[in-house]
mmCIF file of C-alpha atoms in Angstrom:
data_model
loop_
_atom_site.group_PDB
_atom_site.id
_atom_site.type_symbol
_atom_site.label_atom_id
_atom_site.label_comp_id
_atom_site.label_asym_id
_atom_site.label_seq_id
_atom_site.Cartn_x
_atom_site.Cartn_y
_atom_site.Cartn_z
ATOM 1 C CA MET E 1 -10.256 20.116 -21.435
ATOM 2 C CA LYS E 2 -7.093 19.525 -19.423
ATOM 3 C CA HIS E 3 -5.854 16.117 -18.278
ATOM 4 C CA PHE E 4 -3.248 15.795 -15.514
ATOM 5 C CA LEU E 5 -1.343 12.725 -16.646
ATOM 6 C CA ASP E 6 2.267 13.498 -15.772
ATOM 7 C CA ILE E 7 4.453 16.342 -14.564
ATOM 8 C CA HIS E 8 6.581 16.338 -17.696
ATOM 9 C CA THR E 9 3.527 16.635 -19.966
ATOM 10 C CA THR E 10 2.074 19.601 -18.043
ATOM 11 C CA ASP E 11 3.249 23.169 -18.624
ATOM 12 C CA ALA E 12 5.630 24.416 -15.926
ATOM 13 C CA ALA E 13 3.593 27.601 -15.419
ATOM 14 C CA ASP E 14 0.479 25.507 -14.811
ATOM 15 C CA LEU E 15 2.349 23.342 -12.305
ATOM 16 C CA ARG E 16 3.414 26.467 -10.422
ATOM 17 C CA GLN E 17 -0.177 27.710 -10.460
ATOM 18 C CA MET E 18 -1.332 24.419 -8.882
ATOM 19 C CA ILE E 19 1.305 24.526 -6.128
ATOM 20 C CA ASP E 20 0.366 28.104 -5.272
ATOM 21 C CA MET E 21 -3.355 27.288 -5.325
ATOM 22 C CA GLY E 22 -2.813 24.281 -3.059
ATOM 23 C CA GLN E 23 -0.967 26.424 -0.534
ATOM 24 C CA LYS E 24 -3.647 29.120 -0.716
ATOM 25 C CA MET E 25 -6.410 26.583 -0.091
ATOM 26 C CA LYS E 26 -4.496 25.027 2.803
ATOM 27 C CA SER E 27 -3.961 28.422 4.419
ATOM 28 C CA ALA E 28 -7.659 29.235 4.046
ATOM 29 C CA ARG E 29 -8.520 26.111 6.043
ATOM 30 C CA ASN E 30 -6.232 26.901 8.989
ATOM 31 C CA GLY E 31 -8.176 26.534 12.213
ATOM 32 C CA ARG E 32 -11.270 25.095 10.579
ATOM 33 C CA PRO E 33 -12.729 21.737 11.671
ATOM 34 C CA LYS E 34 -11.581 19.001 9.295
ATOM 35 C CA GLY E 35 -15.083 17.999 8.237
ATOM 36 C CA THR E 36 -16.260 21.452 7.212
ATOM 37 C CA PRO E 37 -16.523 22.436 3.550
ATOM 38 C CA ASP E 38 -14.364 25.140 1.996
ATOM 39 C CA ASP E 39 -15.794 28.649 1.760
ATOM 40 C CA GLU E 40 -15.366 28.329 -1.987
ATOM 41 C CA GLN E 41 -17.341 25.462 -3.527
ATOM 42 C CA PRO E 42 -15.778 25.159 -7.000
ATOM 43 C CA LEU E 43 -16.938 21.534 -7.444
ATOM 44 C CA LYS E 44 -20.522 22.083 -6.333
ATOM 45 C CA GLY E 45 -22.792 20.085 -8.639
ATOM 46 C CA HIS E 46 -19.855 18.035 -9.960
ATOM 47 C CA MET E 47 -19.451 14.257 -9.763
ATOM 48 C CA VAL E 48 -15.943 12.749 -9.678
ATOM 49 C CA ALA E 49 -15.239 9.074 -10.440
ATOM 50 C CA LEU E 50 -12.357 7.622 -8.401
ATOM 51 C CA ILE E 51 -11.147 4.390 -10.014
ATOM 52 C CA PHE E 52 -8.860 2.082 -8.025
ATOM 53 C CA GLU E 53 -7.554 -0.816 -10.054
ATOM 54 C CA LYS E 54 -4.687 -0.670 -7.542
ATOM 55 C CA PRO E 55 -5.823 -0.125 -3.923
ATOM 56 C CA SER E 56 -4.682 2.794 -1.771
ATOM 57 C CA THR E 57 -5.239 4.551 1.538
ATOM 58 C CA ARG E 58 -3.851 8.068 1.021
ATOM 59 C CA THR E 59 -4.972 8.465 -2.591
ATOM 60 C CA ARG E 60 -8.509 7.325 -1.895
ATOM 61 C CA VAL E 61 -9.037 9.349 1.265
ATOM 62 C CA SER E 62 -7.307 12.517 0.042
ATOM 63 C CA PHE E 63 -9.215 12.667 -3.263
ATOM 64 C CA ASP E 64 -12.536 11.767 -1.640
ATOM 65 C CA VAL E 65 -12.166 14.356 1.128
ATOM 66 C CA GLY E 66 -10.883 16.967 -1.323
ATOM 67 C CA VAL E 67 -13.879 16.615 -3.613
ATOM 68 C CA ARG E 68 -16.293 16.800 -0.664
ATOM 69 C CA GLN E 69 -14.586 19.854 0.825
ATOM 70 C CA MET E 70 -14.986 21.629 -2.520
ATOM 71 C CA GLY E 71 -18.693 20.793 -2.676
ATOM 72 C CA GLY E 72 -18.617 17.886 -5.115
ATOM 73 C CA GLU E 73 -19.569 14.237 -4.843
ATOM 74 C CA THR E 74 -17.551 11.091 -5.496
ATOM 75 C CA MET E 75 -18.196 7.654 -6.893
ATOM 76 C CA VAL E 76 -15.499 5.186 -5.819
ATOM 77 C CA LEU E 77 -15.013 2.210 -8.148
ATOM 78 C CA SER E 78 -12.602 -0.699 -7.807
ATOM 79 C CA GLY E 79 -11.055 -2.519 -10.737
ATOM 80 C CA ARG E 80 -12.777 -5.688 -9.552
ATOM 81 C CA GLU E 81 -16.192 -4.018 -9.712
ATOM 82 C CA MET E 82 -15.528 -2.589 -13.158
ATOM 83 C CA GLN E 83 -13.721 -5.500 -14.857
ATOM 84 C CA LEU E 84 -11.528 -2.737 -16.263
ATOM 85 C CA GLY E 85 -10.232 -3.731 -19.672
ATOM 86 C CA HIS E 86 -11.664 -7.257 -19.383
ATOM 87 C CA GLY E 87 -15.440 -7.339 -19.747
ATOM 88 C CA GLU E 88 -15.385 -4.013 -21.607
ATOM 89 C CA THR E 89 -12.592 -2.138 -23.329
ATOM 90 C CA ILE E 90 -10.991 0.730 -21.462
ATOM 91 C CA ALA E 91 -11.947 3.003 -24.349
ATOM 92 C CA ASP E 92 -15.632 2.120 -24.009
ATOM 93 C CA THR E 93 -15.470 2.492 -20.226
ATOM 94 C CA ALA E 94 -14.014 5.976 -20.701
ATOM 95 C CA ARG E 95 -16.745 6.953 -23.147
ATOM 96 C CA VAL E 96 -19.513 5.697 -20.855
ATOM 97 C CA LEU E 97 -18.130 7.239 -17.668
ATOM 98 C CA SER E 98 -17.777 10.566 -19.452
ATOM 99 C CA ARG E 99 -21.579 10.607 -19.898
ATOM 100 C CA TYR E 100 -22.068 10.307 -16.124
ATOM 101 C CA VAL E 101 -19.272 12.224 -14.379
ATOM 102 C CA ASP E 102 -17.315 15.462 -14.700
ATOM 103 C CA LEU E 103 -13.832 14.204 -13.806
ATOM 104 C CA ILE E 104 -12.042 10.840 -13.602
ATOM 105 C CA MET E 105 -9.135 9.951 -11.317
ATOM 106 C CA ILE E 106 -7.591 6.557 -12.012
ATOM 107 C CA ARG E 107 -4.988 4.643 -9.993
ATOM 108 C CA THR E 108 -3.854 1.709 -12.074
ATOM 109 C CA PHE E 109 -0.959 -0.559 -12.929
ATOM 110 C CA GLU E 110 -0.130 -0.098 -16.606
ATOM 111 C CA GLU E 111 0.556 3.328 -18.070
ATOM 112 C CA ALA E 112 -1.257 2.201 -21.220
ATOM 113 C CA THR E 113 -4.503 1.942 -19.220
ATOM 114 C CA LEU E 114 -4.196 5.579 -18.142
ATOM 115 C CA GLN E 115 -3.342 6.739 -21.656
ATOM 116 C CA GLU E 116 -6.259 4.879 -23.224
ATOM 117 C CA MET E 117 -8.646 6.257 -20.609
ATOM 118 C CA ALA E 118 -7.480 9.814 -21.326
ATOM 119 C CA GLU E 119 -7.564 9.333 -25.093
ATOM 120 C CA HIS E 120 -11.219 8.316 -25.123
ATOM 121 C CA ALA E 121 -12.679 10.230 -22.164
ATOM 122 C CA THR E 122 -14.472 13.481 -22.895
ATOM 123 C CA VAL E 123 -13.875 14.729 -19.337
ATOM 124 C CA PRO E 124 -10.507 15.414 -17.638
ATOM 125 C CA VAL E 125 -8.497 12.428 -16.385
ATOM 126 C CA ILE E 126 -6.023 12.538 -13.471
ATOM 127 C CA ASN E 127 -3.185 10.062 -12.978
ATOM 128 C CA GLY E 128 -3.506 8.805 -9.379
ATOM 129 C CA LEU E 129 -0.552 6.440 -9.966
ATOM 130 C CA THR E 130 0.760 3.983 -12.522
ATOM 131 C CA ASN E 131 3.640 1.536 -12.348
ATOM 132 C CA ARG E 132 5.660 4.148 -14.238
ATOM 133 C CA THR E 133 4.864 7.496 -12.550
ATOM 134 C CA HIS E 134 3.196 9.111 -9.515
ATOM 135 C CA PRO E 135 2.762 12.824 -10.285
ATOM 136 C CA CYS E 136 0.211 13.739 -7.582
ATOM 137 C CA GLN E 137 2.630 12.606 -4.880
ATOM 138 C CA ILE E 138 5.465 14.755 -6.159
ATOM 139 C CA MET E 139 3.210 17.818 -6.434
ATOM 140 C CA ALA E 140 2.502 17.358 -2.716
ATOM 141 C CA ASP E 141 6.225 16.915 -2.053
ATOM 142 C CA ILE E 142 7.131 20.150 -3.848
ATOM 143 C CA MET E 143 4.411 21.967 -1.918
ATOM 144 C CA THR E 144 5.704 20.518 1.368
ATOM 145 C CA TYR E 145 9.305 21.508 0.734
ATOM 146 C CA GLU E 146 8.369 25.036 -0.228
ATOM 147 C CA GLU E 147 6.122 25.651 2.765
ATOM 148 C CA HIS E 148 9.037 24.708 5.047
ATOM 149 C CA ARG E 149 12.059 26.049 3.178
ATOM 150 C CA GLY E 150 10.917 28.339 0.366
ATOM 151 C CA PRO E 151 11.496 27.850 -3.384
ATOM 152 C CA ILE E 152 12.874 24.461 -4.374
ATOM 153 C CA ALA E 153 14.638 25.855 -7.457
ATOM 154 C CA ASP E 154 18.386 25.103 -7.417
ATOM 155 C CA LYS E 155 18.150 22.993 -4.250
ATOM 156 C CA LYS E 156 19.822 19.570 -3.983
ATOM 157 C CA VAL E 157 17.379 16.664 -3.727
ATOM 158 C CA VAL E 158 18.751 13.165 -3.100
ATOM 159 C CA TRP E 159 16.759 10.000 -3.713
ATOM 160 C CA CYS E 160 17.918 6.881 -1.839
ATOM 161 C CA GLY E 161 16.915 3.393 -2.938
ATOM 162 C CA ASP E 162 14.890 2.124 -5.885
ATOM 163 C CA GLY E 163 14.555 4.153 -9.096
ATOM 164 C CA ASN E 164 10.816 3.521 -9.191
ATOM 165 C CA ASN E 165 7.690 5.354 -10.345
ATOM 166 C CA VAL E 166 7.919 7.955 -7.565
ATOM 167 C CA PHE E 167 11.509 8.721 -8.532
ATOM 168 C CA ALA E 168 10.398 9.041 -12.164
ATOM 169 C CA SER E 169 8.042 11.873 -11.238
ATOM 170 C CA PHE E 170 10.814 13.492 -9.187
ATOM 171 C CA ALA E 171 12.956 13.435 -12.348
ATOM 172 C CA HIS E 172 10.151 15.191 -14.214
ATOM 173 C CA ALA E 173 9.808 17.735 -11.417
ATOM 174 C CA ALA E 174 13.542 18.467 -11.470
ATOM 175 C CA GLY E 175 13.191 19.610 -15.064
ATOM 176 C CA GLN E 176 9.986 21.567 -14.499
ATOM 177 C CA PHE E 177 10.812 23.216 -11.141
ATOM 178 C CA GLY E 178 14.560 23.597 -11.696
ATOM 179 C CA PHE E 179 16.221 21.679 -8.858
ATOM 180 C CA ASP E 180 19.202 19.323 -8.838
ATOM 181 C CA LEU E 181 18.468 15.631 -8.383
ATOM 182 C CA THR E 182 20.833 12.862 -7.306
ATOM 183 C CA PHE E 183 19.991 9.155 -7.363
ATOM 184 C CA THR E 184 21.835 6.800 -5.035
ATOM 185 C CA GLY E 185 20.962 3.131 -5.246
ATOM 186 C CA PRO E 186 22.136 -0.172 -6.726
ATOM 187 C CA GLU E 187 22.728 -0.373 -10.464
ATOM 188 C CA THR E 188 20.162 -3.168 -10.712
ATOM 189 C CA LEU E 189 17.442 -0.719 -9.635
ATOM 190 C CA ASP E 190 18.516 2.296 -11.681
ATOM 191 C CA PRO E 191 15.817 4.688 -12.947
ATOM 192 C CA GLU E 192 14.418 4.309 -16.425
ATOM 193 C CA ARG E 193 16.836 5.779 -18.967
ATOM 194 C CA ALA E 194 14.081 7.802 -20.644
ATOM 195 C CA TRP E 195 13.563 9.891 -17.502
ATOM 196 C CA ILE E 196 17.290 10.543 -17.024
ATOM 197 C CA ASP E 197 17.517 11.682 -20.634
ATOM 198 C CA TRP E 198 14.397 13.865 -20.294
ATOM 199 C CA ALA E 199 15.751 15.713 -17.252
ATOM 200 C CA ALA E 200 19.098 16.241 -18.981
ATOM 201 C CA ALA E 201 17.326 17.689 -22.024
ATOM 202 C CA LYS E 202 15.607 20.162 -19.687
ATOM 203 C CA GLY E 203 19.002 21.298 -18.382
ATOM 204 C CA ARG E 204 18.830 19.300 -15.129
ATOM 205 C CA PRO E 205 21.052 16.224 -15.586
ATOM 206 C CA ILE E 206 20.540 13.635 -12.862
ATOM 207 C CA THR E 207 23.612 12.617 -10.879
ATOM 208 C CA ILE E 208 24.012 8.898 -10.127
ATOM 209 C CA ASP E 209 26.277 8.090 -7.188
ATOM 210 C CA ARG E 210 26.517 4.553 -5.745
ATOM 211 C CA ASP E 211 27.947 5.828 -2.437
ATOM 212 C CA PRO E 212 24.974 7.043 -0.362
ATOM 213 C CA HIS E 213 27.101 9.008 2.115
ATOM 214 C CA ARG E 214 28.829 10.918 -0.669
ATOM 215 C CA ALA E 215 25.538 11.400 -2.523
ATOM 216 C CA VAL E 216 23.729 12.888 0.478
ATOM 217 C CA ALA E 217 26.510 15.368 1.324
ATOM 218 C CA GLY E 218 25.064 18.885 1.218
ATOM 219 C CA ALA E 219 21.518 17.738 0.441
ATOM 220 C CA ASP E 220 18.576 20.058 1.074
ATOM 221 C CA LEU E 221 16.084 17.196 0.836
ATOM 222 C CA VAL E 222 16.509 13.429 1.246
ATOM 223 C CA VAL E 223 13.752 11.178 -0.078
ATOM 224 C CA THR E 224 13.129 7.448 -0.020
ATOM 225 C CA ASP E 225 10.300 5.006 -0.647
ATOM 226 C CA THR E 226 9.350 1.498 0.376
ATOM 227 C CA TRP E 227 11.702 -1.210 -0.852
ATOM 228 C CA VAL E 228 8.970 -3.726 -1.612
ATOM 229 C CA SER E 229 5.429 -3.634 -2.935
ATOM 230 C CA MET E 230 2.513 -5.472 -1.367
ATOM 231 C CA HIS E 231 2.314 -7.411 -4.638
ATOM 232 C CA ASP E 232 5.921 -8.678 -4.580
ATOM 233 C CA PRO E 233 6.496 -12.393 -3.826
ATOM 234 C CA GLU E 234 8.542 -13.264 -0.744
ATOM 235 C CA SER E 235 11.573 -14.293 -2.808
ATOM 236 C CA ALA E 236 11.620 -10.897 -4.508
ATOM 237 C CA LYS E 237 11.307 -9.089 -1.164
ATOM 238 C CA GLU E 238 14.392 -10.820 0.234
ATOM 239 C CA ARG E 239 16.381 -10.099 -2.926
ATOM 240 C CA ARG E 240 15.435 -6.402 -2.861
ATOM 241 C CA HIS E 241 16.347 -6.093 0.830
ATOM 242 C CA ASN E 242 19.775 -7.490 0.070
ATOM 243 C CA GLN E 243 20.267 -4.979 -2.750
ATOM 244 C CA LEU E 244 19.006 -1.954 -0.832
ATOM 245 C CA ARG E 245 20.265 -2.466 2.720
ATOM 246 C CA ALA E 246 23.210 -0.118 2.167
ATOM 247 C CA TYR E 247 20.817 2.667 1.161
ATOM 248 C CA GLN E 248 18.765 2.798 4.355
ATOM 249 C CA VAL E 249 18.151 6.391 5.496
ATOM 250 C CA ASN E 250 19.352 6.415 9.100
ATOM 251 C CA GLU E 251 20.657 9.076 11.471
ATOM 252 C CA ASP E 252 24.239 8.605 10.285
ATOM 253 C CA LEU E 253 23.243 9.146 6.656
ATOM 254 C CA MET E 254 21.079 12.197 7.457
ATOM 255 C CA SER E 255 24.005 13.728 9.344
ATOM 256 C CA LYS E 256 25.808 14.077 6.000
ATOM 257 C CA ALA E 257 23.042 16.329 4.613
ATOM 258 C CA LYS E 258 22.706 20.010 5.479
ATOM 259 C CA PRO E 259 21.702 20.707 9.096
ATOM 260 C CA GLU E 260 18.436 22.246 7.859
ATOM 261 C CA SER E 261 17.704 19.414 5.412
ATOM 262 C CA LEU E 262 14.295 17.755 5.235
ATOM 263 C CA PHE E 263 13.388 14.074 5.002
ATOM 264 C CA MET E 264 10.423 12.762 3.016
ATOM 265 C CA HIS E 265 8.787 9.385 2.441
ATOM 266 C CA CYS E 266 5.511 9.101 0.520
ATOM 267 C CA LEU E 267 4.217 6.329 2.835
ATOM 268 C CA PRO E 268 3.236 3.637 3.622
ATOM 269 C CA ALA E 269 6.615 2.823 5.154
ATOM 270 C CA HIS E 270 8.251 -0.310 6.441
ATOM 271 C CA ARG E 271 9.879 1.284 9.467
ATOM 272 C CA ASN E 272 13.521 0.373 10.019
ATOM 273 C CA ASP E 273 13.846 -0.987 6.498
ATOM 274 C CA GLU E 274 14.157 1.880 4.007
ATOM 275 C CA ALA E 275 14.290 4.432 6.837
ATOM 276 C CA THR E 276 14.689 4.158 10.587
ATOM 277 C CA SER E 277 12.029 5.315 13.006
ATOM 278 C CA ALA E 278 14.611 7.706 14.445
ATOM 279 C CA VAL E 279 14.693 9.532 11.104
ATOM 280 C CA MET E 280 10.977 9.237 10.354
ATOM 281 C CA ASP E 281 10.073 10.722 13.745
ATOM 282 C CA GLY E 282 13.119 12.977 13.948
ATOM 283 C CA PRO E 283 13.679 16.714 13.463
ATOM 284 C CA HIS E 284 14.300 16.514 9.709
ATOM 285 C CA SER E 285 11.113 14.574 8.953
ATOM 286 C CA VAL E 286 8.067 16.205 7.343
ATOM 287 C CA ILE E 287 6.386 12.952 6.303
ATOM 288 C CA PHE E 288 3.012 13.730 7.865
ATOM 289 C CA ASP E 289 2.903 17.257 6.439
ATOM 290 C CA GLU E 290 3.742 15.570 3.133
ATOM 291 C CA ALA E 291 0.842 13.138 3.564
ATOM 292 C CA GLU E 292 -1.577 15.960 4.430
ATOM 293 C CA ASN E 293 -0.496 17.963 1.415
ATOM 294 C CA ARG E 294 -1.733 15.240 -0.915
ATOM 295 C CA LEU E 295 -5.180 16.627 -0.049
ATOM 296 C CA HIS E 296 -4.365 20.254 -0.805
ATOM 297 C CA ALA E 297 -2.239 19.650 -3.909
ATOM 298 C CA GLN E 298 -4.865 17.341 -5.424
ATOM 299 C CA LYS E 299 -7.646 19.848 -4.767
ATOM 300 C CA ALA E 300 -5.619 22.350 -6.779
ATOM 301 C CA ILE E 301 -5.057 19.792 -9.548
ATOM 302 C CA MET E 302 -8.796 19.079 -9.784
ATOM 303 C CA ARG E 303 -9.585 22.790 -9.942
ATOM 304 C CA TRP E 304 -7.031 23.257 -12.712
ATOM 305 C CA CYS E 305 -8.453 20.334 -14.699
ATOM 306 C CA LEU E 306 -11.967 21.776 -14.472
ATOM 307 C CA GLY E 307 -10.929 25.387 -15.057
ATOM 308 C CA LYS E 308 -12.104 26.404 -11.587
#
């Protein structure tokens, strides 16, 4: 049984297999109506539980559609419906769900919730997001870069803004896929030290540069994320805007990257905050390919988990 909990806890060869499978499945669907099933039905007869303690648009739709395209069925459960970790322990929930379904995807807040679910489930568990990491997103990002520009190994990736959970999974990917990663953002929002140390131990030390224009020079890929969460209070939002305003990805900043550089944002975006509409809709942007590739990358992850 194989869980997909984080990029740094998954073998690099397996990660490469998933990226290649995702691209193969995407290519096989070229020209097909969106609602049609895949020719292969590797999840036929399988039930997948999709647990959303933290709500989502892209994660919910992409996993649900992916399961259906591969012939399986889904059961979507919210944290409110389940009383996750309140009315019943997470361990007991994992044991019970494992009697009903073949695979569990969970999008939650605390990493401990994910770990406890995986420890006690007897079916594979996929990390749809925690406050600490977001591995499915970065698998889609790697796939997107490579379909546009070829292998990401030894390329320069620059992250602008907050050293958050999405950046954490980029740090893991740098070590596993072999690219160079630079963080540019305020010291108050630096990435977790554990992830910087992990990447360095894998031979891919992360560069931290407070000057965004210097950091982006020569970049192959520029990435950002929303400055504020829907759960942040108004006072926190204003404070974060003040800290991050200098790190907005605009046309001037993108001009410092390579002419053939790409721009990514995992969405949803607050346009003209973390990135301008001119960049998001401009020639460097692949944000909607990136969003689509959540579907294909996650289908490959589910197949890997189930040995399909």
